[in-house]
Amino acid sequence: MFHSGKSWLKSFSSIQFLARAVGVKYVDNAQVAGSSSHRQLAPGLSHQPAKASCRQIFHAFWKLYAPYFCDKKSRWKAWPLLIIVMVFMFCEVQTGVDISNAIKDVNNALVGNDKNEFYKELRKAVFIGLRLVPILVLHIGA
């Protein structure tokens, strides 16, 4: 069982020897189905899958969501929920635009070395940021 010299160390450290010792059949990576050596690469740039057309995307969207909006039982829930989601998305985007404008004003006050204007614009930016908190909580919770 034991070999002498370096050959014993080499065979003992190999994965094949360990697999045989525990009674498991060793399978080399080249024999594994789907390994990178046997896998066929998709054609195209960087081996990316083909892009879907607008028609295919719309068809998949319609197939997934049409039952919710066309079924008599669920459409009375789906339409109001869709409107609520759209309103919150609008509020979230509008608040982001308002924060960007407020930060622009804060930066302008910093560049102009106007201390009073800086604190006034900073307070405005903080209050606009606080307006975003409930919207984000509802967005994340939904």
PDB file of C-alpha atoms in Angstrom:
ATOM      1  CA  MET A   1       0.000   0.000   0.000  1.00  0.00           C
ATOM      2  CA  PHE A   2       2.696   2.495   0.926  1.00  0.00           C
ATOM      3  CA  HIS A   3       5.242   3.502  -1.682  1.00  0.00           C
ATOM      4  CA  SER A   4       8.649   4.897  -0.957  1.00  0.00           C
ATOM      5  CA  GLY A   5      10.121   8.172  -2.065  1.00  0.00           C
ATOM      6  CA  LYS A   6       8.633  11.019  -4.096  1.00  0.00           C
ATOM      7  CA  SER A   7       6.299   8.813  -6.140  1.00  0.00           C
ATOM      8  CA  TRP A   8       4.299   7.968  -2.987  1.00  0.00           C
ATOM      9  CA  LEU A   9       3.980  11.673  -2.110  1.00  0.00           C
ATOM     10  CA  LYS A  10       2.960  12.503  -5.665  1.00  0.00           C
ATOM     11  CA  SER A  11       0.307   9.777  -5.849  1.00  0.00           C
ATOM     12  CA  PHE A  12      -0.933  10.515  -2.316  1.00  0.00           C
ATOM     13  CA  SER A  13      -1.486  14.190  -3.079  1.00  0.00           C
ATOM     14  CA  SER A  14      -3.377  13.567  -6.301  1.00  0.00           C
ATOM     15  CA  ILE A  15      -7.136  13.828  -6.438  1.00  0.00           C
ATOM     16  CA  GLN A  16      -7.394  10.533  -8.283  1.00  0.00           C
ATOM     17  CA  PHE A  17      -5.735   8.671  -5.431  1.00  0.00           C
ATOM     18  CA  LEU A  18      -8.052  10.254  -2.874  1.00  0.00           C
ATOM     19  CA  ALA A  19     -11.080   9.419  -4.969  1.00  0.00           C
ATOM     20  CA  ARG A  20      -9.972   5.775  -5.216  1.00  0.00           C
ATOM     21  CA  ALA A  21      -9.279   5.673  -1.472  1.00  0.00           C
ATOM     22  CA  VAL A  22     -12.847   6.649  -0.572  1.00  0.00           C
ATOM     23  CA  GLY A  23     -14.379   4.535  -3.338  1.00  0.00           C
ATOM     24  CA  VAL A  24     -15.550   7.363  -5.595  1.00  0.00           C
ATOM     25  CA  LYS A  25     -15.077   7.331  -9.348  1.00  0.00           C
ATOM     26  CA  TYR A  26     -12.881  10.240 -10.364  1.00  0.00           C
ATOM     27  CA  VAL A  27     -14.110  12.223 -13.363  1.00  0.00           C
ATOM     28  CA  ASP A  28     -11.703  14.560 -15.091  1.00  0.00           C
ATOM     29  CA  ASN A  29     -12.879  18.078 -15.992  1.00  0.00           C
ATOM     30  CA  ALA A  30     -12.616  17.274 -19.684  1.00  0.00           C
ATOM     31  CA  GLN A  31     -15.182  14.494 -19.218  1.00  0.00           C
ATOM     32  CA  VAL A  32     -17.770  16.644 -17.437  1.00  0.00           C
ATOM     33  CA  ALA A  33     -20.753  17.505 -19.627  1.00  0.00           C
ATOM     34  CA  GLY A  34     -21.003  21.227 -20.179  1.00  0.00           C
ATOM     35  CA  SER A  35     -17.428  21.949 -19.239  1.00  0.00           C
ATOM     36  CA  SER A  36     -15.794  24.892 -20.939  1.00  0.00           C
ATOM     37  CA  SER A  37     -13.776  22.607 -23.201  1.00  0.00           C
ATOM     38  CA  HIS A  38     -16.943  21.046 -24.681  1.00  0.00           C
ATOM     39  CA  ARG A  39     -19.301  24.009 -24.516  1.00  0.00           C
ATOM     40  CA  GLN A  40     -20.360  25.571 -27.789  1.00  0.00           C
ATOM     41  CA  LEU A  41     -20.076  29.337 -27.801  1.00  0.00           C
ATOM     42  CA  ALA A  42     -22.942  31.458 -29.036  1.00  0.00           C
ATOM     43  CA  PRO A  43     -22.257  33.503 -32.170  1.00  0.00           C
ATOM     44  CA  GLY A  44     -21.984  37.284 -31.960  1.00  0.00           C
ATOM     45  CA  LEU A  45     -19.872  39.880 -30.238  1.00  0.00           C
ATOM     46  CA  SER A  46     -18.375  38.790 -26.924  1.00  0.00           C
ATOM     47  CA  HIS A  47     -20.412  35.614 -27.133  1.00  0.00           C
ATOM     48  CA  GLN A  48     -23.580  37.403 -26.057  1.00  0.00           C
ATOM     49  CA  PRO A  49     -27.018  35.935 -26.816  1.00  0.00           C
ATOM     50  CA  ALA A  50     -28.952  37.427 -29.696  1.00  0.00           C
ATOM     51  CA  LYS A  51     -30.890  40.570 -28.865  1.00  0.00           C
ATOM     52  CA  ALA A  52     -34.681  40.460 -28.861  1.00  0.00           C
ATOM     53  CA  SER A  53     -36.658  42.692 -31.175  1.00  0.00           C
ATOM     54  CA  CYS A  54     -39.168  45.242 -29.888  1.00  0.00           C
ATOM     55  CA  ARG A  55     -41.984  43.002 -31.129  1.00  0.00           C
ATOM     56  CA  GLN A  56     -40.635  40.023 -29.164  1.00  0.00           C
ATOM     57  CA  ILE A  57     -40.251  42.107 -26.008  1.00  0.00           C
ATOM     58  CA  PHE A  58     -43.788  43.513 -26.308  1.00  0.00           C
ATOM     59  CA  HIS A  59     -45.182  40.027 -26.984  1.00  0.00           C
ATOM     60  CA  ALA A  60     -43.438  38.623 -23.880  1.00  0.00           C
ATOM     61  CA  PHE A  61     -44.632  41.585 -21.789  1.00  0.00           C
ATOM     62  CA  TRP A  62     -48.204  41.209 -23.043  1.00  0.00           C
ATOM     63  CA  LYS A  63     -48.206  37.453 -22.463  1.00  0.00           C
ATOM     64  CA  LEU A  64     -47.045  37.949 -18.883  1.00  0.00           C
ATOM     65  CA  TYR A  65     -49.179  40.928 -17.821  1.00  0.00           C
ATOM     66  CA  ALA A  66     -52.351  40.738 -19.955  1.00  0.00           C
ATOM     67  CA  PRO A  67     -54.146  38.258 -17.678  1.00  0.00           C
ATOM     68  CA  TYR A  68     -53.928  40.704 -14.767  1.00  0.00           C
ATOM     69  CA  PHE A  69     -55.411  43.620 -16.699  1.00  0.00           C
ATOM     70  CA  CYS A  70     -58.001  41.759 -18.777  1.00  0.00           C
ATOM     71  CA  ASP A  71     -59.457  39.349 -16.222  1.00  0.00           C
ATOM     72  CA  LYS A  72     -62.673  40.683 -14.655  1.00  0.00           C
ATOM     73  CA  LYS A  73     -61.660  39.645 -11.136  1.00  0.00           C
ATOM     74  CA  SER A  74     -58.164  41.063 -11.073  1.00  0.00           C
ATOM     75  CA  ARG A  75     -58.397  44.145 -13.276  1.00  0.00           C
ATOM     76  CA  TRP A  76     -60.116  46.159 -10.539  1.00  0.00           C
ATOM     77  CA  LYS A  77     -56.997  45.651  -8.452  1.00  0.00           C
ATOM     78  CA  ALA A  78     -54.399  45.817 -11.238  1.00  0.00           C
ATOM     79  CA  TRP A  79     -55.303  49.203 -12.749  1.00  0.00           C
ATOM     80  CA  PRO A  80     -55.360  51.194  -9.475  1.00  0.00           C
ATOM     81  CA  LEU A  81     -52.116  49.530  -8.375  1.00  0.00           C
ATOM     82  CA  LEU A  82     -50.503  50.415 -11.706  1.00  0.00           C
ATOM     83  CA  ILE A  83     -51.606  54.035 -11.326  1.00  0.00           C
ATOM     84  CA  ILE A  84     -50.275  54.176  -7.750  1.00  0.00           C
ATOM     85  CA  VAL A  85     -46.924  52.766  -8.853  1.00  0.00           C
ATOM     86  CA  MET A  86     -46.705  55.290 -11.692  1.00  0.00           C
ATOM     87  CA  VAL A  87     -47.511  58.195  -9.339  1.00  0.00           C
ATOM     88  CA  PHE A  88     -44.827  57.104  -6.874  1.00  0.00           C
ATOM     89  CA  MET A  89     -42.314  56.660  -9.671  1.00  0.00           C
ATOM     90  CA  PHE A  90     -43.084  60.182 -10.910  1.00  0.00           C
ATOM     91  CA  CYS A  91     -42.679  61.570  -7.373  1.00  0.00           C
ATOM     92  CA  GLU A  92     -39.392  59.728  -6.942  1.00  0.00           C
ATOM     93  CA  VAL A  93     -37.962  61.024 -10.218  1.00  0.00           C
ATOM     94  CA  GLN A  94     -39.226  64.557  -9.608  1.00  0.00           C
ATOM     95  CA  THR A  95     -37.669  64.566  -6.149  1.00  0.00           C
ATOM     96  CA  GLY A  96     -34.362  63.404  -7.660  1.00  0.00           C
ATOM     97  CA  VAL A  97     -34.494  66.305 -10.123  1.00  0.00           C
ATOM     98  CA  ASP A  98     -35.297  68.732  -7.305  1.00  0.00           C
ATOM     99  CA  ILE A  99     -32.360  67.415  -5.245  1.00  0.00           C
ATOM    100  CA  SER A 100     -30.047  67.873  -8.225  1.00  0.00           C
ATOM    101  CA  ASN A 101     -31.174  71.485  -8.627  1.00  0.00           C
ATOM    102  CA  ALA A 102     -30.800  72.139  -4.891  1.00  0.00           C
ATOM    103  CA  ILE A 103     -27.277  70.672  -4.840  1.00  0.00           C
ATOM    104  CA  LYS A 104     -26.430  72.861  -7.856  1.00  0.00           C
ATOM    105  CA  ASP A 105     -27.541  75.907  -5.866  1.00  0.00           C
ATOM    106  CA  VAL A 106     -25.493  74.742  -2.854  1.00  0.00           C
ATOM    107  CA  ASN A 107     -22.416  74.371  -5.069  1.00  0.00           C
ATOM    108  CA  ASN A 108     -22.999  77.807  -6.613  1.00  0.00           C
ATOM    109  CA  ALA A 109     -23.204  79.334  -3.120  1.00  0.00           C
ATOM    110  CA  LEU A 110     -19.944  77.589  -2.180  1.00  0.00           C
ATOM    111  CA  VAL A 111     -18.185  78.903  -5.274  1.00  0.00           C
ATOM    112  CA  GLY A 112     -19.518  82.394  -4.606  1.00  0.00           C
ATOM    113  CA  ASN A 113     -18.333  82.305  -0.953  1.00  0.00           C
ATOM    114  CA  ASP A 114     -21.817  83.354   0.183  1.00  0.00           C
ATOM    115  CA  LYS A 115     -22.248  81.843   3.650  1.00  0.00           C
ATOM    116  CA  ASN A 116     -25.904  82.851   4.184  1.00  0.00           C
ATOM    117  CA  GLU A 117     -26.944  81.639   0.738  1.00  0.00           C
ATOM    118  CA  PHE A 118     -25.048  78.360   1.309  1.00  0.00           C
ATOM    119  CA  TYR A 119     -26.916  77.532   4.528  1.00  0.00           C
ATOM    120  CA  LYS A 120     -30.247  78.570   3.014  1.00  0.00           C
ATOM    121  CA  GLU A 121     -29.743  76.298  -0.016  1.00  0.00           C
ATOM    122  CA  LEU A 122     -28.394  73.479   2.154  1.00  0.00           C
ATOM    123  CA  ARG A 123     -31.554  73.583   4.306  1.00  0.00           C
ATOM    124  CA  LYS A 124     -33.647  73.433   1.133  1.00  0.00           C
ATOM    125  CA  ALA A 125     -31.679  70.412  -0.099  1.00  0.00           C
ATOM    126  CA  VAL A 126     -32.087  68.606   3.228  1.00  0.00           C
ATOM    127  CA  PHE A 127     -35.867  69.191   3.249  1.00  0.00           C
ATOM    128  CA  ILE A 128     -36.116  67.942  -0.331  1.00  0.00           C
ATOM    129  CA  GLY A 129     -34.094  64.882   0.695  1.00  0.00           C
ATOM    130  CA  LEU A 130     -36.474  64.272   3.592  1.00  0.00           C
ATOM    131  CA  ARG A 131     -39.340  64.369   1.107  1.00  0.00           C
ATOM    132  CA  LEU A 132     -37.713  61.418  -0.640  1.00  0.00           C
ATOM    133  CA  VAL A 133     -37.671  59.172   2.473  1.00  0.00           C
ATOM    134  CA  PRO A 134     -41.359  58.124   2.519  1.00  0.00           C
ATOM    135  CA  ILE A 135     -41.320  57.629  -1.239  1.00  0.00           C
ATOM    136  CA  LEU A 136     -38.305  55.342  -0.992  1.00  0.00           C
ATOM    137  CA  VAL A 137     -39.790  53.433   1.938  1.00  0.00           C
ATOM    138  CA  LEU A 138     -42.948  52.776  -0.069  1.00  0.00           C
ATOM    139  CA  HIS A 139     -40.900  51.954  -3.160  1.00  0.00           C
ATOM    140  CA  ILE A 140     -38.705  49.429  -1.347  1.00  0.00           C
ATOM    141  CA  GLY A 141     -41.644  47.985   0.594  1.00  0.00           C
ATOM    142  CA  ALA A 142     -43.721  47.474  -2.531  1.00  0.00           C
TER     143      ALA A 142
END
